[in-house]
Short mmCIF file of C-alpha atoms in Angstrom, two decimals:
data_model
loop_
_atom_site.label_atom_id
_atom_site.label_comp_id
_atom_site.label_asym_id
_atom_site.label_seq_id
_atom_site.Cartn_x
_atom_site.Cartn_y
_atom_site.Cartn_z
CA UNK A 147 14.40 40.92 -176.82
CA UNK A 148 14.26 39.59 -173.27
CA UNK A 149 17.72 40.96 -172.54
CA UNK A 150 16.55 44.38 -173.79
CA UNK A 151 13.75 44.34 -171.27
CA UNK A 152 15.86 43.26 -168.33
CA UNK A 153 19.17 44.94 -169.18
CA UNK A 154 20.52 47.38 -166.60
CA UNK A 155 23.23 49.93 -167.41
CA UNK A 156 24.70 53.08 -165.90
CA UNK A 157 21.94 55.75 -165.86
CA UNK A 158 23.99 58.93 -165.37
CA UNK A 159 23.67 60.17 -168.97
CA UNK A 160 19.89 59.81 -168.90
CA UNK A 161 19.86 62.79 -166.54
CA UNK A 162 21.55 64.83 -169.24
CA UNK A 163 18.94 63.56 -171.71
CA UNK A 164 16.20 64.82 -169.35
CA UNK A 165 17.83 68.23 -169.04
CA UNK A 166 18.21 68.54 -172.82
CA UNK A 167 14.60 67.60 -173.55
CA UNK A 168 13.27 69.79 -170.73
CA UNK A 169 15.00 72.79 -172.29
CA UNK A 170 13.74 71.92 -175.77
CA UNK A 171 10.18 71.47 -174.51
CA UNK A 172 10.38 74.75 -172.63
CA UNK A 173 11.53 76.51 -175.80
CA UNK A 174 8.66 74.92 -177.71
CA UNK A 175 6.20 76.04 -175.02
CA UNK A 176 7.45 79.62 -175.23
CA UNK A 177 7.06 79.51 -179.02
CA UNK A 178 3.51 78.13 -178.72
CA UNK A 179 2.61 80.82 -176.18
CA UNK A 180 3.93 83.54 -178.48
CA UNK A 181 1.88 82.09 -181.33
CA UNK A 182 -1.28 82.26 -179.24
CA UNK A 183 -0.60 85.59 -177.55
CA UNK A 184 -2.23 88.13 -177.29
CA UNK A 185 -5.08 87.71 -179.79
CA UNK A 186 -4.04 84.87 -182.01
CA UNK A 187 -5.48 81.95 -180.11
CA UNK A 188 -6.21 79.34 -182.78
CA UNK A 189 -9.58 78.33 -181.31
CA UNK A 190 -11.03 81.77 -182.08
CA UNK A 191 -10.00 81.75 -185.74
CA UNK A 192 -9.86 79.21 -188.54
CA UNK A 193 -8.44 75.95 -187.21
CA UNK A 194 -8.66 72.26 -188.06
CA UNK A 195 -8.76 70.04 -184.98
CA UNK A 196 -7.68 66.42 -185.08
CA UNK A 197 -9.88 65.85 -182.04
CA UNK A 198 -13.64 66.31 -182.15
CA UNK A 199 -14.45 70.06 -181.97
CA UNK A 200 -15.99 69.60 -178.51
CA UNK A 201 -12.57 68.65 -177.11
CA UNK A 202 -10.87 71.82 -178.39
CA UNK A 203 -9.95 73.99 -175.43
CA UNK A 204 -11.15 77.53 -174.87
CA UNK A 205 -8.55 80.28 -174.69
CA UNK A 206 -8.24 80.27 -170.91
CA UNK A 207 -8.04 76.51 -170.72
CA UNK A 208 -5.40 76.52 -173.47
CA UNK A 209 -3.37 79.12 -171.57
CA UNK A 210 -3.63 76.94 -168.45
CA UNK A 211 -2.45 73.97 -170.49
CA UNK A 212 0.57 75.91 -171.74
CA UNK A 213 1.30 77.05 -168.17
CA UNK A 214 1.22 73.43 -166.98
CA UNK A 215 3.48 72.47 -169.85
CA UNK A 216 5.97 75.20 -168.92
CA UNK A 217 5.82 74.26 -165.23
CA UNK A 218 6.43 70.60 -166.03
CA UNK A 219 9.40 71.51 -168.23
CA UNK A 220 10.96 73.71 -165.54
CA UNK A 221 10.46 71.12 -162.79
CA UNK A 222 11.97 68.43 -164.99
CA UNK A 223 14.88 70.71 -165.83
CA UNK A 224 15.56 71.31 -162.13
CA UNK A 225 15.07 67.66 -161.29
CA UNK A 226 12.10 68.15 -158.97
CA UNK A 227 9.57 65.35 -159.49
CA UNK A 228 11.41 65.13 -162.75
CA UNK A 229 9.77 62.17 -164.44
CA UNK A 230 6.11 62.91 -163.62
CA UNK A 231 6.72 66.57 -164.46
CA UNK A 232 8.20 65.70 -167.84
CA UNK A 233 5.40 63.23 -168.54
CA UNK A 234 2.80 65.86 -167.67
CA UNK A 235 4.50 68.47 -169.85
CA UNK A 236 4.65 66.15 -172.85
CA UNK A 237 1.02 65.04 -172.45
CA UNK A 238 -0.10 68.69 -172.20
CA UNK A 239 1.87 69.43 -175.36
CA UNK A 240 0.36 66.49 -177.21
CA UNK A 241 -3.17 67.47 -176.20
CA UNK A 242 -2.73 71.03 -177.39
CA UNK A 243 -1.08 69.71 -180.51
CA UNK A 244 -4.10 67.58 -181.43
CA UNK A 245 -6.42 70.60 -181.08
CA UNK A 246 -5.25 72.10 -184.39
CA UNK A 247 -3.61 70.27 -187.28
CA UNK A 248 -2.65 73.62 -188.87
CA UNK A 249 -0.02 73.86 -186.15
CA UNK A 250 1.26 70.40 -186.97
CA UNK A 251 5.01 70.34 -187.48
CA UNK A 252 6.96 67.12 -187.68
CA UNK A 253 9.67 68.52 -185.41
CA UNK A 254 7.19 69.45 -182.67
CA UNK A 255 5.42 66.10 -182.82
CA UNK A 256 8.75 64.28 -182.66
CA UNK A 257 9.90 66.39 -179.71
CA UNK A 258 6.71 65.68 -177.76
CA UNK A 259 6.87 61.93 -178.43
CA UNK A 260 10.54 61.76 -177.49
CA UNK A 261 9.94 63.77 -174.32
CA UNK A 262 7.20 61.38 -173.30
CA UNK A 263 9.54 58.42 -173.80
CA UNK A 264 12.38 60.16 -171.94
CA UNK A 265 10.07 60.56 -168.96
CA UNK A 266 9.79 56.76 -168.82
CA UNK A 267 13.56 56.34 -168.48
CA UNK A 268 15.31 56.48 -165.09
CA UNK A 269 16.39 60.03 -165.91
CA UNK A 270 15.88 61.40 -162.39
CA UNK A 271 19.12 60.14 -160.83
CA UNK A 272 21.58 62.73 -162.03
CA UNK A 273 21.86 66.39 -163.07
CA UNK A 274 19.62 67.41 -160.18
CA UNK A 275 19.63 70.92 -158.76
CA UNK A 276 18.42 69.67 -155.39
CA UNK A 277 19.57 66.37 -153.99
CA UNK A 278 22.55 64.21 -154.78
CA UNK A 279 23.31 62.12 -157.81
CA UNK A 280 22.53 58.43 -157.44
CA UNK A 281 25.23 56.51 -159.26
CA UNK A 282 24.54 52.99 -160.39
CA UNK A 283 22.69 50.96 -162.93
CA UNK A 284 19.03 51.13 -163.89
CA UNK A 285 16.75 49.49 -166.47
CA UNK A 286 17.59 50.49 -170.01
CA UNK A 287 14.45 49.50 -171.94
CA UNK A 288 12.89 52.98 -172.10
CA UNK A 289 16.12 54.45 -173.47
CA UNK A 290 15.93 51.84 -176.23
CA UNK A 291 12.44 53.12 -177.01
CA UNK A 292 13.80 56.65 -177.37
CA UNK A 293 16.24 55.23 -179.91
CA UNK A 294 13.41 53.39 -181.65
CA UNK A 295 11.48 56.66 -181.89
CA UNK A 296 14.40 58.32 -183.66
CA UNK A 297 14.57 55.41 -186.08
CA UNK A 298 10.84 55.62 -186.84
CA UNK A 299 11.30 59.22 -187.99
CA UNK A 300 14.25 58.36 -190.23
CA UNK A 301 12.41 55.38 -191.71
CA UNK A 302 9.12 57.22 -192.32
CA UNK A 303 10.93 60.17 -193.86
CA UNK A 304 13.30 58.15 -196.06
CA UNK A 305 10.68 55.67 -197.29
CA UNK A 306 8.29 58.54 -198.09
CA UNK A 307 11.01 60.13 -200.23
CA UNK A 308 12.04 56.81 -201.78
CA UNK A 309 8.52 56.06 -203.02
CA UNK A 310 8.08 59.58 -204.41
CA UNK A 311 9.35 59.73 -208.01
CA UNK A 312 9.87 63.52 -207.85
CA UNK A 313 11.98 63.17 -204.73
CA UNK A 314 14.23 60.29 -205.74
CA UNK A 315 14.60 61.80 -209.21
CA UNK A 316 15.94 65.04 -207.74
CA UNK A 317 13.09 67.32 -208.93
CA UNK A 318 12.16 68.39 -205.40
CA UNK A 319 15.74 69.27 -204.49
CA UNK A 320 16.39 71.00 -207.83
CA UNK A 321 13.56 73.44 -207.05
CA UNK A 322 14.91 73.90 -203.54
CA UNK A 323 18.44 74.50 -204.80
CA UNK A 324 17.07 77.21 -207.08
CA UNK A 325 16.27 79.24 -203.97
CA UNK A 326 19.93 79.09 -202.95
CA UNK A 327 21.31 80.36 -206.27
CA UNK A 328 21.47 84.08 -205.33
CA UNK A 329 23.47 83.18 -202.21
CA UNK A 330 25.74 80.85 -204.19
CA UNK A 331 26.28 83.48 -206.89
CA UNK A 332 27.23 86.10 -204.35
CA UNK A 333 29.50 84.05 -202.13
CA UNK A 334 30.63 81.00 -204.09
CA UNK A 335 30.81 81.99 -207.74
CA UNK A 336 29.36 80.79 -211.01
CA UNK A 337 30.65 77.23 -210.64
CA UNK A 338 28.45 76.68 -207.59
CA UNK A 339 25.45 78.14 -209.42
CA UNK A 340 25.98 75.74 -212.32
CA UNK A 341 26.21 72.87 -209.89
CA UNK A 342 22.98 73.86 -208.15
CA UNK A 343 21.27 74.07 -211.55
CA UNK A 344 22.41 70.63 -212.70
CA UNK A 345 19.70 67.92 -212.56
CA UNK A 346 22.34 65.22 -212.05
CA UNK A 347 23.60 67.01 -208.94
CA UNK A 348 20.07 67.30 -207.53
CA UNK A 349 19.46 63.61 -208.19
CA UNK A 350 22.78 62.65 -206.56
CA UNK A 351 21.90 64.82 -203.54
CA UNK A 352 18.46 63.20 -203.33
CA UNK A 353 19.93 59.71 -203.42
CA UNK A 354 22.50 60.73 -200.79
CA UNK A 355 19.80 62.15 -198.51
CA UNK A 356 17.57 59.08 -198.78
CA UNK A 357 20.52 56.73 -198.30
CA UNK A 358 21.74 58.69 -195.30
CA UNK A 359 18.38 58.49 -193.55
CA UNK A 360 18.06 54.76 -194.27
CA UNK A 361 21.62 54.17 -193.10
CA UNK A 362 20.94 56.11 -189.90
CA UNK A 363 17.77 54.12 -189.24
CA UNK A 364 19.64 50.83 -189.38
CA UNK A 365 23.25 51.64 -188.58
CA UNK A 366 22.62 53.36 -185.26
CA UNK A 367 21.64 49.98 -183.81
CA UNK A 368 24.74 48.14 -185.00
CA UNK A 369 27.83 48.52 -182.78
CA UNK A 370 30.22 48.34 -185.75
CA UNK A 371 28.56 51.21 -187.62
CA UNK A 372 27.20 53.26 -184.73
CA UNK A 373 29.96 55.84 -184.41
CA UNK A 374 30.04 56.36 -188.18
CA UNK A 375 26.25 56.79 -188.15
CA UNK A 376 26.45 59.27 -185.31
CA UNK A 377 29.01 61.30 -187.24
CA UNK A 378 26.90 61.14 -190.40
CA UNK A 379 23.81 62.11 -188.40
CA UNK A 380 25.56 65.11 -186.84
CA UNK A 381 26.68 66.31 -190.28
CA UNK A 382 23.24 65.61 -191.74
CA UNK A 383 21.45 67.66 -189.10
CA UNK A 384 24.02 70.46 -189.12
CA UNK A 385 23.47 70.66 -192.89
CA UNK A 386 19.69 70.83 -192.43
CA UNK A 387 20.06 73.45 -189.72
CA UNK A 388 22.19 75.64 -191.98
CA UNK A 389 20.07 75.24 -195.11
CA UNK A 390 16.48 75.20 -193.84
CA UNK A 391 14.28 76.62 -191.12
CA UNK A 392 13.26 73.55 -189.13
CA UNK A 393 12.61 75.05 -185.68
CA UNK A 394 13.98 72.59 -183.09
CA UNK A 395 14.23 69.53 -185.32
CA UNK A 396 18.03 69.29 -185.54
CA UNK A 397 18.44 69.95 -181.81
CA UNK A 398 15.81 67.34 -180.98
CA UNK A 399 17.41 64.65 -183.07
CA UNK A 400 20.95 65.46 -181.92
CA UNK A 401 19.89 65.38 -178.26
CA UNK A 402 18.16 62.06 -178.95
CA UNK A 403 21.53 60.66 -180.06
CA UNK A 404 22.52 60.64 -176.38
CA UNK A 405 20.74 57.29 -176.00
CA UNK A 406 23.24 55.76 -178.44
CA UNK A 407 26.20 56.81 -176.31
CA UNK A 408 27.70 53.95 -174.30
CA UNK A 409 26.18 54.46 -170.82
CA UNK A 410 29.29 53.55 -168.81
CA UNK A 411 31.44 56.49 -167.71
CA UNK A 412 35.14 57.27 -167.87
CA UNK A 413 36.26 54.06 -169.54
CA UNK A 414 38.83 55.97 -171.59
CA UNK A 415 41.65 58.18 -170.39
CA UNK A 416 43.52 61.25 -171.57
CA UNK A 417 46.90 62.16 -170.25
CA UNK A 418 48.35 65.61 -170.94
CA UNK A 419 51.94 66.74 -170.70
CA UNK A 420 51.90 68.82 -167.51
CA UNK A 421 55.32 70.36 -168.18
CA UNK A 422 53.97 72.54 -170.97
CA UNK A 423 51.48 75.35 -170.49
CA UNK A 424 49.60 74.10 -173.58
CA UNK A 425 49.19 70.71 -171.93
CA UNK A 426 47.89 72.27 -168.73
CA UNK A 427 45.49 74.58 -170.53
CA UNK A 428 44.18 71.99 -173.02
CA UNK A 429 43.81 69.46 -170.24
CA UNK A 430 41.56 71.80 -168.28
CA UNK A 431 39.61 72.78 -171.39
CA UNK A 432 39.01 69.18 -172.50
CA UNK A 433 37.92 68.19 -169.00
CA UNK A 434 35.26 70.91 -169.21
CA UNK A 435 34.17 69.84 -172.70
CA UNK A 436 33.85 66.22 -171.57
CA UNK A 437 30.28 66.58 -170.33
CA UNK A 438 29.51 63.00 -171.36
CA UNK A 439 32.16 61.86 -168.86
CA UNK A 440 33.96 59.68 -171.39
CA UNK A 441 37.50 60.20 -170.06
CA UNK A 442 39.60 60.07 -166.93
CA UNK A 443 41.76 63.19 -167.21
CA UNK A 444 45.36 63.13 -166.07
CA UNK A 445 48.29 65.54 -166.08
CA UNK A 446 51.63 63.72 -166.37
CA UNK A 447 55.10 65.20 -165.94
CA UNK A 448 57.10 62.57 -167.74
CA UNK A 449 55.43 62.34 -171.12
CA UNK A 450 57.14 62.82 -174.46
CA UNK A 451 54.11 63.99 -176.39
CA UNK A 452 51.46 66.56 -175.59
CA UNK A 453 48.62 64.07 -175.47
CA UNK A 454 48.29 60.34 -174.92
CA UNK A 455 44.88 58.68 -175.09
CA UNK A 456 43.84 55.24 -173.95
CA UNK A 457 40.70 53.83 -175.54
CA UNK A 458 38.08 51.55 -174.01
CA UNK A 459 40.02 48.43 -175.02
CA UNK A 460 43.13 49.77 -173.29
CA UNK A 461 45.03 50.56 -176.49
CA UNK A 462 47.37 53.54 -176.13
CA UNK A 463 47.33 56.24 -178.81
CA UNK A 464 49.66 59.18 -179.32
CA UNK A 465 50.13 61.88 -181.94
CA UNK A 466 47.18 62.42 -184.31
CA UNK A 467 45.62 59.14 -183.18
CA UNK A 468 45.26 60.53 -179.66
CA UNK A 469 43.49 63.62 -181.01
CA UNK A 470 41.26 61.32 -183.02
CA UNK A 471 40.28 59.46 -179.85
CA UNK A 472 39.64 62.78 -178.12
CA UNK A 473 37.41 63.96 -180.98
CA UNK A 474 35.54 60.68 -181.08
CA UNK A 475 34.22 61.02 -177.54
CA UNK A 476 33.94 64.81 -177.12
CA UNK A 477 30.65 66.14 -178.54
CA UNK A 478 31.91 69.56 -179.62
CA UNK A 479 34.96 68.04 -181.34
CA UNK A 480 33.08 65.11 -182.83
CA UNK A 481 32.84 66.60 -186.37
CA UNK A 482 36.65 66.31 -186.53
CA UNK A 483 36.57 62.59 -185.81
CA UNK A 484 36.12 61.28 -189.36
CA UNK A 485 38.75 63.56 -190.95
CA UNK A 486 41.20 62.49 -188.22
CA UNK A 487 40.21 58.86 -188.73
CA UNK A 488 41.02 59.13 -192.42
CA UNK A 489 44.32 60.86 -191.69
CA UNK A 490 45.31 58.13 -189.24
CA UNK A 491 43.79 55.21 -191.16
CA UNK A 492 47.02 53.27 -191.46
CA UNK A 493 47.81 53.60 -187.77
CA UNK A 494 44.51 52.14 -186.65
CA UNK A 495 44.47 48.99 -188.79
CA UNK A 496 43.34 46.04 -186.77
CA UNK A 497 41.18 47.95 -184.32
CA UNK A 498 37.40 48.26 -184.66
CA UNK A 499 35.06 51.25 -184.80
CA UNK A 500 33.26 50.12 -181.70
CA UNK B 41 4.42 50.62 -175.12
CA UNK B 42 2.79 48.40 -177.72
CA UNK B 43 -0.19 50.77 -177.64
CA UNK B 44 2.09 53.83 -177.90
CA UNK B 45 3.99 52.61 -180.94
CA UNK B 46 0.88 51.00 -182.42
CA UNK B 47 -0.94 54.34 -182.30
CA UNK B 48 2.06 56.18 -183.66
CA UNK B 49 2.52 53.78 -186.57
CA UNK B 50 -1.21 53.95 -187.29
CA UNK B 51 -0.84 57.75 -187.29
CA UNK B 52 2.03 57.49 -189.77
CA UNK B 53 0.00 55.18 -192.03
CA UNK B 54 -2.97 57.59 -191.82
CA UNK B 55 -0.64 60.52 -192.46
CA UNK B 56 0.49 59.02 -195.76
CA UNK B 57 -3.09 59.14 -197.01
CA UNK B 58 -4.09 62.57 -195.79
CA UNK B 59 -3.32 65.47 -198.16
CA UNK B 60 -1.28 67.37 -195.57
CA UNK B 61 0.55 64.28 -194.22
CA UNK B 62 -0.27 65.17 -190.61
CA UNK B 63 1.42 62.70 -188.19
CA UNK B 64 3.24 61.20 -191.21
CA UNK B 65 6.80 62.49 -190.67
CA UNK B 66 7.11 63.55 -194.30
CA UNK B 67 9.84 66.17 -194.09
CA UNK B 68 10.59 68.42 -197.10
CA UNK B 69 8.16 66.37 -199.15
CA UNK B 70 7.73 68.96 -201.93
CA UNK B 71 9.14 72.19 -203.29
CA UNK B 72 5.82 73.53 -204.45
CA UNK B 73 4.34 77.01 -204.52
CA UNK B 74 0.90 78.50 -204.73
CA UNK B 75 -0.64 81.91 -205.40
CA UNK B 76 -4.12 82.47 -204.03
CA UNK B 77 -6.51 84.91 -205.71
CA UNK B 78 -9.67 85.40 -203.68
CA UNK B 79 -13.12 86.37 -204.97
CA UNK B 80 -16.63 86.68 -203.65
CA UNK B 81 -19.52 85.63 -205.80
CA UNK B 82 -22.47 88.04 -205.84
CA UNK B 83 -25.57 88.52 -207.92
CA UNK B 84 -25.69 91.54 -210.26
CA UNK B 85 -28.41 92.08 -212.81
CA UNK B 86 -29.60 88.52 -212.26
CA UNK B 87 -26.15 87.16 -213.08
CA UNK B 88 -23.61 85.66 -210.73
CA UNK B 89 -20.33 87.52 -211.00
CA UNK B 90 -16.98 87.19 -209.26
CA UNK B 91 -15.66 90.25 -207.45
CA UNK B 92 -11.91 90.13 -206.80
CA UNK B 93 -10.70 90.58 -203.23
CA UNK B 94 -7.01 91.45 -203.69
CA UNK B 95 -6.55 92.39 -200.05
CA UNK B 96 -9.22 90.00 -198.73
CA UNK B 97 -11.50 92.85 -197.55
CA UNK B 98 -15.02 93.75 -198.56
CA UNK B 99 -18.14 95.51 -197.35
CA UNK B 100 -21.64 94.11 -197.50
CA UNK B 101 -25.00 95.03 -196.01
CA UNK B 102 -26.54 92.98 -193.23
CA UNK B 103 -30.24 92.14 -192.98
CA UNK B 104 -30.99 95.64 -191.65
CA UNK B 105 -29.21 97.24 -194.62
CA UNK B 106 -26.27 98.40 -192.49
CA UNK B 107 -22.90 98.16 -194.29
CA UNK B 108 -20.45 95.94 -192.46
CA UNK B 109 -16.75 95.22 -192.95
CA UNK B 110 -15.46 91.73 -193.57
CA UNK B 111 -11.96 90.39 -194.02
CA UNK B 112 -10.40 87.05 -194.98
CA UNK B 113 -7.73 87.76 -192.39
CA UNK B 114 -10.24 88.03 -189.55
CA UNK B 115 -10.57 84.27 -189.75
CA UNK B 116 -7.49 83.07 -191.61
CA UNK B 117 -4.15 83.92 -190.00
CA UNK B 118 -2.44 80.70 -191.04
CA UNK B 119 0.52 80.96 -193.41
CA UNK B 120 0.49 80.45 -196.42
CA UNK B 121 -3.28 80.84 -196.72
CA UNK B 122 -3.16 84.35 -195.25
CA UNK B 123 -1.04 85.56 -198.17
CA UNK B 124 -3.06 86.66 -201.18
CA UNK B 125 -1.80 87.39 -204.68
CA UNK B 126 1.79 86.45 -203.91
CA UNK B 127 3.57 83.19 -204.76
CA UNK B 128 4.45 81.40 -201.51
CA UNK B 129 5.94 78.07 -200.52
CA UNK B 130 3.31 75.38 -200.01
CA UNK B 131 4.66 73.80 -196.87
CA UNK B 132 3.89 70.10 -196.48
CA UNK B 133 2.93 70.03 -200.16
CA UNK B 134 0.49 71.52 -202.59
CA UNK B 135 -2.29 69.00 -201.95
CA UNK B 136 -2.07 69.75 -198.23
CA UNK B 137 -2.44 73.49 -198.70
CA UNK B 138 -5.33 73.09 -201.14
CA UNK B 139 -6.98 70.85 -198.55
CA UNK B 140 -6.47 73.52 -195.88
CA UNK B 141 -7.67 76.25 -198.24
CA UNK B 142 -10.94 74.47 -198.93
CA UNK B 143 -11.48 74.11 -195.20
CA UNK B 144 -10.68 77.82 -194.72
CA UNK B 145 -13.21 78.83 -197.39
CA UNK B 146 -15.87 76.67 -195.73
CA UNK B 147 -14.96 78.15 -192.33
CA UNK B 148 -15.25 81.71 -193.63
CA UNK B 149 -18.67 81.10 -195.15
CA UNK B 150 -19.88 79.69 -191.84
CA UNK B 151 -18.73 82.84 -190.05
CA UNK B 152 -20.33 85.55 -192.22
CA UNK B 153 -24.03 84.86 -191.67
CA UNK B 154 -24.80 88.60 -191.65
CA UNK B 155 -23.41 89.15 -195.13
CA UNK B 156 -26.55 89.11 -197.25
CA UNK B 157 -24.92 89.50 -200.68
CA UNK B 158 -22.04 87.01 -200.79
CA UNK B 159 -23.25 83.80 -202.38
CA UNK B 160 -19.91 82.06 -202.35
CA UNK B 161 -16.22 82.63 -201.63
CA UNK B 162 -14.01 81.46 -204.47
CA UNK B 163 -10.24 80.92 -204.58
CA UNK B 164 -8.36 80.71 -207.85
CA UNK B 165 -5.01 79.13 -207.15
CA UNK B 166 -1.97 79.21 -209.41
CA UNK B 167 0.19 76.20 -208.65
CA UNK B 168 3.79 75.21 -209.21
CA UNK B 169 4.51 71.63 -208.19
CA UNK B 170 8.18 70.86 -207.66
CA UNK B 171 9.21 73.58 -210.08
CA UNK B 172 6.73 72.65 -212.81
CA UNK B 173 3.79 75.02 -213.41
CA UNK B 174 0.61 73.10 -212.79
CA UNK B 175 -3.10 73.57 -213.32
CA UNK B 176 -4.98 76.59 -212.06
CA UNK B 177 -7.21 75.22 -209.34
CA UNK B 178 -10.56 76.74 -208.42
CA UNK B 179 -12.02 76.09 -204.97
CA UNK B 180 -15.29 77.47 -203.66
CA UNK B 181 -17.49 77.48 -200.61
CA UNK B 182 -21.17 78.22 -201.11
CA UNK B 183 -23.53 79.81 -198.66
CA UNK B 184 -25.25 77.00 -196.80
#
């Protein structure tokens, strides 16, 4: 615990975390403004405040609050007074949020809490529009709290489902699957419809969903399971995004995963065969996709294969294993990591998932 | 930070007990539906009768005898409560929406002081909880 409080690590990626959450909060602010504009301000119609009624803002004050929230998000995005601006924006959001429980959405509450915690991290040292990047280490404890906040959501959600007989028995999902039957019938055929109608399938899906959330809550903290958890989490949230309308929930959680990325930069390397045009083109493309700065990128003339990757431990990989290492550390290619891992399972015996 | 997480965890614990699970992080907690049928209760020939409000609108005289227009939707814009006579998804669960509906009925009654004939607003709610048809629930808000 003491080491968590005093630990200092590279802070560059926390700037990216700030940018991501500033954008998400700005999007939320725009949505809230559209909900209140021009004559739908919640205070003038039926609403249910969590605060005492006397604390509920009038329309003008609420508009001013939203304006402050937007201003804070933009300043944080640009990197101008980034941390106080982000803190102000999140506090404005939380205040407005507590004025009407009818507008309560888990995804919005989670975004506001995470944004507040991000503002406590040293996230103002990189990704700045004005002023230079300050490389170096900084305290890590607030980033840990962002991770803890993600875990709280997974735990609360999974335990709620686990203790609900309808949920763990598959009844809730069976009703939900029924909504997808017309789509399945049209695009996937009768076999898919039968599957969606089967109680055993709904129960299996329920158990899988609860297990996934519990696994994410615990496994993200363990170095040996972290990358597998991140992959599972990406798939889990992509699945939710495709199958349900959850506003910014998936984006919020996926951006939050940045705190589980190893903070140190460019500890791996990729070397591309510079004699082929494919090597030159893919090298440039992968360098652009590497916005987490995981790799040192090299173009080499004397190389037998298109790609050679060197992992953090210094182990050299070629062939499919090199592509696996590329997918592992490149966000947009990350979904390919597990399939490539399974394809190259025999080659990577003896190494760890760390 | 202890205060932050303490408050949040207290909010989660409170959210488990509230009907609408506010602050509780209970995602996709039910696949339930509800259909709201709205009525106003008035007195006719010394008997209380229910007058259906399929579109949520009605007219009633004020104290001066002047007919005035009223509408459920003037006060209630919140989905799913703003949808009458149609089966809709009960987001955050059936109990949560019935809790909100009761509050909406009470709110409406507080905001029609000029309506001299409406004694109560009544909602008859058809429910389907996780795919299983449930009881028909009647909620009402009386004139104070």
